[in-house]
Short mmCIF file of C-alpha atoms and ligand atoms in Angstrom, two decimals:
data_model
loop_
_atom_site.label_atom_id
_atom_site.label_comp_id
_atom_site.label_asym_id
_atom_site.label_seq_id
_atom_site.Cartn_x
_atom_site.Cartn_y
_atom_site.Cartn_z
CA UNK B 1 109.71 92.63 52.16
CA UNK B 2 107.60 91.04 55.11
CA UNK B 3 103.82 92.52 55.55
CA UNK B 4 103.33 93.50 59.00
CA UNK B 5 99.48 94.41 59.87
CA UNK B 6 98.93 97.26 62.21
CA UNK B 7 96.41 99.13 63.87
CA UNK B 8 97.15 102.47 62.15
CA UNK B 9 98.11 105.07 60.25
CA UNK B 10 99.56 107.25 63.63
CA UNK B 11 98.64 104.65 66.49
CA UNK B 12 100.81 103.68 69.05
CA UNK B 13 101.10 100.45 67.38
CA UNK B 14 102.79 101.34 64.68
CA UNK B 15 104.92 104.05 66.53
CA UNK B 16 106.20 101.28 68.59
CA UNK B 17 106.64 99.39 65.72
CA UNK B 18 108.58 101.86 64.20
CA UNK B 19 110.80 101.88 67.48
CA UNK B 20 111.49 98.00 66.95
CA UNK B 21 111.58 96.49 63.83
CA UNK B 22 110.99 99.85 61.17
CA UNK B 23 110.09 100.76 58.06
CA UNK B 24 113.37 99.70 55.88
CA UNK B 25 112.66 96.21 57.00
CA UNK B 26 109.10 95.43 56.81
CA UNK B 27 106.11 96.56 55.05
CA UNK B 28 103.47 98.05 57.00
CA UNK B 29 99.53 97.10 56.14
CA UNK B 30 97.29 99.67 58.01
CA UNK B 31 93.83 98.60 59.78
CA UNK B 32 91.37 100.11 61.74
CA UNK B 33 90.32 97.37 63.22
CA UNK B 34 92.66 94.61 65.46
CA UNK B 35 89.96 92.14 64.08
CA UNK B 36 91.40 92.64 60.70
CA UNK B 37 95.10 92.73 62.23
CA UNK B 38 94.26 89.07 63.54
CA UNK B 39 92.67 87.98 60.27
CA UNK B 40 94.86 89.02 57.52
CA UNK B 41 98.09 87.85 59.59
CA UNK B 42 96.15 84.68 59.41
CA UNK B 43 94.87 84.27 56.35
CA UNK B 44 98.59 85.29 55.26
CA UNK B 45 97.31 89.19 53.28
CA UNK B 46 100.05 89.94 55.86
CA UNK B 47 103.11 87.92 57.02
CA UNK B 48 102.85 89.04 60.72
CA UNK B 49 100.23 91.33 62.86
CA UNK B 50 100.91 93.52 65.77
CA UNK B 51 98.66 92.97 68.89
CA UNK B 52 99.03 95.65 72.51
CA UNK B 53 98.29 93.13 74.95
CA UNK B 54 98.76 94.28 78.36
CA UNK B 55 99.46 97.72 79.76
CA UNK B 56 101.12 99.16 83.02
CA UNK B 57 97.84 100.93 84.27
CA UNK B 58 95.04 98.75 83.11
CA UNK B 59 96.50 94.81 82.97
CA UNK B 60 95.57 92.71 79.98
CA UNK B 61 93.91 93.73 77.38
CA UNK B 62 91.34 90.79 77.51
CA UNK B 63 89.46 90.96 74.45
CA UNK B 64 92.82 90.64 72.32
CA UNK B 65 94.06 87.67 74.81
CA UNK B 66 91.03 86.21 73.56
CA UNK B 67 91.34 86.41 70.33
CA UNK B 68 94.71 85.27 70.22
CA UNK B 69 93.78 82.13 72.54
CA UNK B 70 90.05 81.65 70.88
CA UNK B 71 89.84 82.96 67.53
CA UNK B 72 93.31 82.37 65.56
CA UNK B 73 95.83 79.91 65.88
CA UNK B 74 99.17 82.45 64.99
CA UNK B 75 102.71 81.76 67.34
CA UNK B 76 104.08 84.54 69.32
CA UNK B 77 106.91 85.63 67.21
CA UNK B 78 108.35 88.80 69.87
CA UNK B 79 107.50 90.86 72.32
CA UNK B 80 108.36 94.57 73.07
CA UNK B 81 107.38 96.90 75.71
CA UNK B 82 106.87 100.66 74.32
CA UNK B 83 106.25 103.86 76.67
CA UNK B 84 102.77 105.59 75.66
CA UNK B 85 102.28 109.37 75.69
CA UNK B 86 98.75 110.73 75.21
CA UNK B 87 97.78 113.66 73.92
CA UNK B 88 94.49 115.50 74.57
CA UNK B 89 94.41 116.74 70.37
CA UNK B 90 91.25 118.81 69.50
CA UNK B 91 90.00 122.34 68.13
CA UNK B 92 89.57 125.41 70.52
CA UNK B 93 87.05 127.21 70.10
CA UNK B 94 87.63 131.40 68.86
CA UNK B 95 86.85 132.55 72.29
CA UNK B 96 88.14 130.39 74.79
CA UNK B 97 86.85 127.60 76.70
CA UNK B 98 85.22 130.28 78.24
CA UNK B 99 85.87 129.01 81.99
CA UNK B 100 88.86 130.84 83.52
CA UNK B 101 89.37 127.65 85.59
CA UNK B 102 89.78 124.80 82.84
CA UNK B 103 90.91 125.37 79.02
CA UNK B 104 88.82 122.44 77.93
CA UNK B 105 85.80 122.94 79.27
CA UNK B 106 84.27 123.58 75.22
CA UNK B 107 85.08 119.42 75.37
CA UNK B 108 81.87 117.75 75.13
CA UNK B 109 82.93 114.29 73.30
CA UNK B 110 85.99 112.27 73.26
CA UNK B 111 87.05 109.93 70.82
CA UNK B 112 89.20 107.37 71.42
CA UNK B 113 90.54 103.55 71.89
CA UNK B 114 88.77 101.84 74.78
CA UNK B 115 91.96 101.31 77.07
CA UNK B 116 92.65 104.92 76.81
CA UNK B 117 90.21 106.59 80.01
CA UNK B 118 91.94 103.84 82.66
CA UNK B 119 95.36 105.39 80.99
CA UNK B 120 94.03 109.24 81.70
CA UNK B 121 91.66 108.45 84.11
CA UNK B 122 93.04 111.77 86.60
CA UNK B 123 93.21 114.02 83.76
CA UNK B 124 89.85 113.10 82.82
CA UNK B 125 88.09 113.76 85.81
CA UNK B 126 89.59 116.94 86.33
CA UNK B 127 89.60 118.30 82.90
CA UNK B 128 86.64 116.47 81.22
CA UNK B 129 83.91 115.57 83.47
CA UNK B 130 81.45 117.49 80.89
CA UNK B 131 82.61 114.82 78.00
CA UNK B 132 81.13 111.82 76.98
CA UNK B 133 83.60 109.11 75.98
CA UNK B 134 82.73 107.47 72.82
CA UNK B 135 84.45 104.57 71.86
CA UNK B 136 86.44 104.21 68.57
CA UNK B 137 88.89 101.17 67.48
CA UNK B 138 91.89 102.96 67.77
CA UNK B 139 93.41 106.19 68.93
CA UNK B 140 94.49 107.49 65.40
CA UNK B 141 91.02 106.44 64.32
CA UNK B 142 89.58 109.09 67.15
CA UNK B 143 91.89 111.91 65.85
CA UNK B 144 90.90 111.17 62.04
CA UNK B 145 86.94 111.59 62.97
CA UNK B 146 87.83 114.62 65.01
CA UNK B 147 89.55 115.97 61.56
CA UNK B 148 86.54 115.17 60.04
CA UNK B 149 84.33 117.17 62.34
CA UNK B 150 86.51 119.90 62.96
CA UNK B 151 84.21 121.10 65.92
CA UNK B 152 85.76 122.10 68.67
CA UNK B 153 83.33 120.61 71.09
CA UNK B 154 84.65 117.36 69.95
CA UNK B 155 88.30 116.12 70.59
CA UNK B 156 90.59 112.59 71.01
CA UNK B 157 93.51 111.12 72.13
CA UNK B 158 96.14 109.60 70.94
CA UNK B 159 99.48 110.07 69.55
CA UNK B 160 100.92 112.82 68.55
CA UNK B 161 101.98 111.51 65.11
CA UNK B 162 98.27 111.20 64.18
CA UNK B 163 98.09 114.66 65.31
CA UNK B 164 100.67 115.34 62.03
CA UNK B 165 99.20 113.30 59.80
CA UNK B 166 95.65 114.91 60.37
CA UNK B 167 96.64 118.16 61.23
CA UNK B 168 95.15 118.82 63.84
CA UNK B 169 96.29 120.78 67.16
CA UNK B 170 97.72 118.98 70.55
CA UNK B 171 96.26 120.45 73.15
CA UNK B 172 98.07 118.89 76.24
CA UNK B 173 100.42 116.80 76.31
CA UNK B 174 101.37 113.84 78.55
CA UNK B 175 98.09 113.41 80.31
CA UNK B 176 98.42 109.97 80.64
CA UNK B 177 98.15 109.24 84.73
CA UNK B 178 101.94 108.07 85.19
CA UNK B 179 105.08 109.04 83.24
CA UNK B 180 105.78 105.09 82.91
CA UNK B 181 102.61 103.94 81.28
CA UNK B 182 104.56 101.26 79.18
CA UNK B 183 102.24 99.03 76.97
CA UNK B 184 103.52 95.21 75.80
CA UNK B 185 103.11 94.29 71.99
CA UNK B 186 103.25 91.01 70.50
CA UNK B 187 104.21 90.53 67.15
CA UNK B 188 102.11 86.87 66.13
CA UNK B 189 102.32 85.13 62.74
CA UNK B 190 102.72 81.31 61.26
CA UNK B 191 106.22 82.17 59.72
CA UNK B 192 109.47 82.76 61.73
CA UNK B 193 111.05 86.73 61.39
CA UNK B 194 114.14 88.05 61.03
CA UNK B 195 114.81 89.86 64.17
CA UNK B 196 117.73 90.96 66.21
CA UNK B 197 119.07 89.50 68.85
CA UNK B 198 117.51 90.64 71.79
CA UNK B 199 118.63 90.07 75.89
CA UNK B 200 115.91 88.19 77.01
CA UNK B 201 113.54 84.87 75.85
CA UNK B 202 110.31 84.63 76.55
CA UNK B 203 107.96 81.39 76.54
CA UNK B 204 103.81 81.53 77.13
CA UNK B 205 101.65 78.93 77.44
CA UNK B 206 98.23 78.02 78.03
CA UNK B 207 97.25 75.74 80.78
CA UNK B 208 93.96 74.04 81.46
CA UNK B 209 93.66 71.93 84.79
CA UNK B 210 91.93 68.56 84.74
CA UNK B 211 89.22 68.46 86.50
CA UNK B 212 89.17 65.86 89.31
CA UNK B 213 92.61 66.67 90.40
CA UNK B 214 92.84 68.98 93.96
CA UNK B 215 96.02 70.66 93.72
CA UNK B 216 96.87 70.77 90.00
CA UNK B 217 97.43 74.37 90.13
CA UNK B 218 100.01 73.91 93.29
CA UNK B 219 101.47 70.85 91.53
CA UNK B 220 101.60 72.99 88.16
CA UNK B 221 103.54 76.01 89.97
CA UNK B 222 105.68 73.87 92.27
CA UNK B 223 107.28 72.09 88.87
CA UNK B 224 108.24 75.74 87.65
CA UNK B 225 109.46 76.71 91.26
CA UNK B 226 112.02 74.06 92.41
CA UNK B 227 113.28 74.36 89.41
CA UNK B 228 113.60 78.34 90.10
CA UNK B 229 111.83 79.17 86.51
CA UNK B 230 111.14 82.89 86.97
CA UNK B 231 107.07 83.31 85.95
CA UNK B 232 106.56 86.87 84.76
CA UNK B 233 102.71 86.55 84.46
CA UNK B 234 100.29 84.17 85.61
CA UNK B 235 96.49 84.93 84.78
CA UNK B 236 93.01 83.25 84.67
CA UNK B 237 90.46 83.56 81.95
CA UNK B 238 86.89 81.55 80.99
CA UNK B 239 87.70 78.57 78.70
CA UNK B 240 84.32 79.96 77.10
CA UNK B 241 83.10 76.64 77.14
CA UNK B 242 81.83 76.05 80.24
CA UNK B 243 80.80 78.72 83.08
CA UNK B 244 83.70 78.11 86.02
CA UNK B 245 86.24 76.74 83.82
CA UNK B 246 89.59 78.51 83.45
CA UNK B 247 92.81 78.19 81.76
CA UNK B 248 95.95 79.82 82.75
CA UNK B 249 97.94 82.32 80.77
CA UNK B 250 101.32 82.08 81.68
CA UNK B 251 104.65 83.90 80.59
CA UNK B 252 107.65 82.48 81.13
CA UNK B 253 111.17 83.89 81.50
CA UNK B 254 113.33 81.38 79.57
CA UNK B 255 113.45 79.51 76.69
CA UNK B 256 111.51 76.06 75.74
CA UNK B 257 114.79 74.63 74.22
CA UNK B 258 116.68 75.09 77.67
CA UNK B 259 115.97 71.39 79.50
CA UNK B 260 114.38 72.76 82.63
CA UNK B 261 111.65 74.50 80.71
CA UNK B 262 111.12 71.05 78.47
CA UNK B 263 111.16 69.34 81.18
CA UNK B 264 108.50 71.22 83.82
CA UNK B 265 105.87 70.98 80.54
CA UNK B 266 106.55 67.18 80.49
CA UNK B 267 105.81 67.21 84.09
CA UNK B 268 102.99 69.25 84.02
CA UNK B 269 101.42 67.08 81.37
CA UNK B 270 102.00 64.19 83.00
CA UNK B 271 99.42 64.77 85.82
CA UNK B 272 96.92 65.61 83.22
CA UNK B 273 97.16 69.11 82.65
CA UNK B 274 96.41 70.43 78.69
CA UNK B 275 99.56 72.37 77.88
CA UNK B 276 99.65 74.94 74.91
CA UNK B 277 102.31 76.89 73.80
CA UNK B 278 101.76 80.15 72.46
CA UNK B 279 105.30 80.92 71.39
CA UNK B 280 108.79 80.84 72.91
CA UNK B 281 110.24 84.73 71.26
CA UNK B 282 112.67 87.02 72.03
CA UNK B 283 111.52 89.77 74.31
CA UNK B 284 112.84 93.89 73.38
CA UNK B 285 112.62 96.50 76.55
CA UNK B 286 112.48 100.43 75.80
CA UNK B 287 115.80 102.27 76.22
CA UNK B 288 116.28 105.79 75.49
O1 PPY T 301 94.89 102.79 69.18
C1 PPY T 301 96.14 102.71 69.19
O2 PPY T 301 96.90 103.68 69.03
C2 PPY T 301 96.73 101.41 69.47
O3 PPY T 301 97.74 101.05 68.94
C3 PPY T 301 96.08 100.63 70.59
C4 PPY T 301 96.56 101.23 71.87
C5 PPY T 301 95.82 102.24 72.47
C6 PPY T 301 96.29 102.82 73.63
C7 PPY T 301 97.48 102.39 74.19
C8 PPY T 301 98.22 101.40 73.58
C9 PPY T 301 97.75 100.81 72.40
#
């Protein structure tokens, strides 16, 4: 069986995971860190890793876009797009919260994943403007340490399988700010899965502009555009080398074997433009 790594046990990683690909099929190798996710999918510990990368509420999640483009050289091997439910999970205390007005007022810490508070940023103000946030590496991580504690002033947020696993109560459910926060996971690694056949392809690249040319970026569009290639995402982030310089992230819809794709990177290259490709993978949506 292929090793997948994971933020996890009872993250949202691996419950999307479980959605997609699951447990009869693949292996799953637990980390509480996405540092280690990156490194043992590329030292080959695991066969692939698991990566959320952007989410409905909060965009990219930059610092793993940078890793992927900066610190590891692993292919996009698919994509999915998973809803997220969080949970407020926690302890309350014998008496109450002891304020008629909000049941969580005992709250005085949260622990959780940093791109959590954008995700329940409402519910937070309203219901935990007393707590401090403090960050942990992932959700299930937060509920673990709160199992630990088992003080009521402290709580997390997360998923409510971690919830199970470390038995410890849901409070509120669904306090995420919009019933559709969906977050994207890639699934990266140097050797090609099995996978089903999905609807839809997906290409990325990377894109750095040369220097002395005015208009790259126009030139670089226009080759996708009259040849009515559908971008999905288009975004800008430091090369790290040099303060100003950017490359471009950009997803495509469409395959690199079709001839129009193949084509519009040849033409992009040609007026001097460094062309990367992340991965060309098939792309899963959520049903019910
Ligand atoms: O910490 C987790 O559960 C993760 O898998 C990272 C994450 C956190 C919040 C939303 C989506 C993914």
């Amino acid at each position: 069986m292929k090793k997948i790594a994971l933020l996890g046990p009872g993250t949202f990683s691996e419950a999307s995971t479980d959605h997609f690909l699951g447990r009869q099929w693949f292996e799953y190798v637990p980390y509480k860190l996405i540092s280690d996710v990156f490194s043992s999918t590329s030292t080959g510990e695991a066969d692939f890793g698991v990566i959320p990368i952007e989410n409905t509420l909060e965009g990219s999640v930059s610092l793993h876009m940078d890793y992927l483009v900066h610190e590891v050289d692993l292919p996009i091997r698919a994509e999915w797009v998973y809803p997220i439910d969080m949970n407020l999970i926690g302890y309350l205390p014998e008496g109450g919260s002891g304020d008629a007005e909000n049941p969580f007022a005992h709250i005085r810490k949260i622990l959780s994943h940093h791109v959590v508070p954008a995700q329940c940023n409402k519910f937070m103000k309203q219901y935990l403007s007393g707590a401090e946030f403090e960050l942990v590496s992932s959700t299930a991580e937060g509920i673990r340490l709160a199992s630990v504690y088992k003080d009521p002033s402290i709580a997390a947020i997360g998923t409510a399988a971690a919830a199970m696993l470390y038995d410890i109560p849901i409070l509120s459910k669904e306090i995420q700010d919009h019933k559709d926060n969906m977050t994207r996971f890639l699934l990266v690694g140097k050797g090609v899965p099995e996978l089903q056949a999905s609807l839809s392809t997906k290409t990325t690249i990377l894109i750095t502009l040369p220097e002395d040319y005015p208009g790259a970026l126009h030139q670089v569009l226009s080759a996708f555009a009259w040849r009515k290639i559908n971008l999905s995402k288009i975004e800008s982030r430091p090369t790290k080398i040099k303060l100003g310089n950017y490359y471009f992230y950009i997803d495509i819809e469409g395959s690199l074997d079709s001839v129009l794709l193949s084509a519009a990177v040849q033409e992009i290259e040609a007026i001097g433009c460094q062309v990367r490709i992340l991965g060309c993978y098939p792309s899963y949506s959520y049903e019910n």
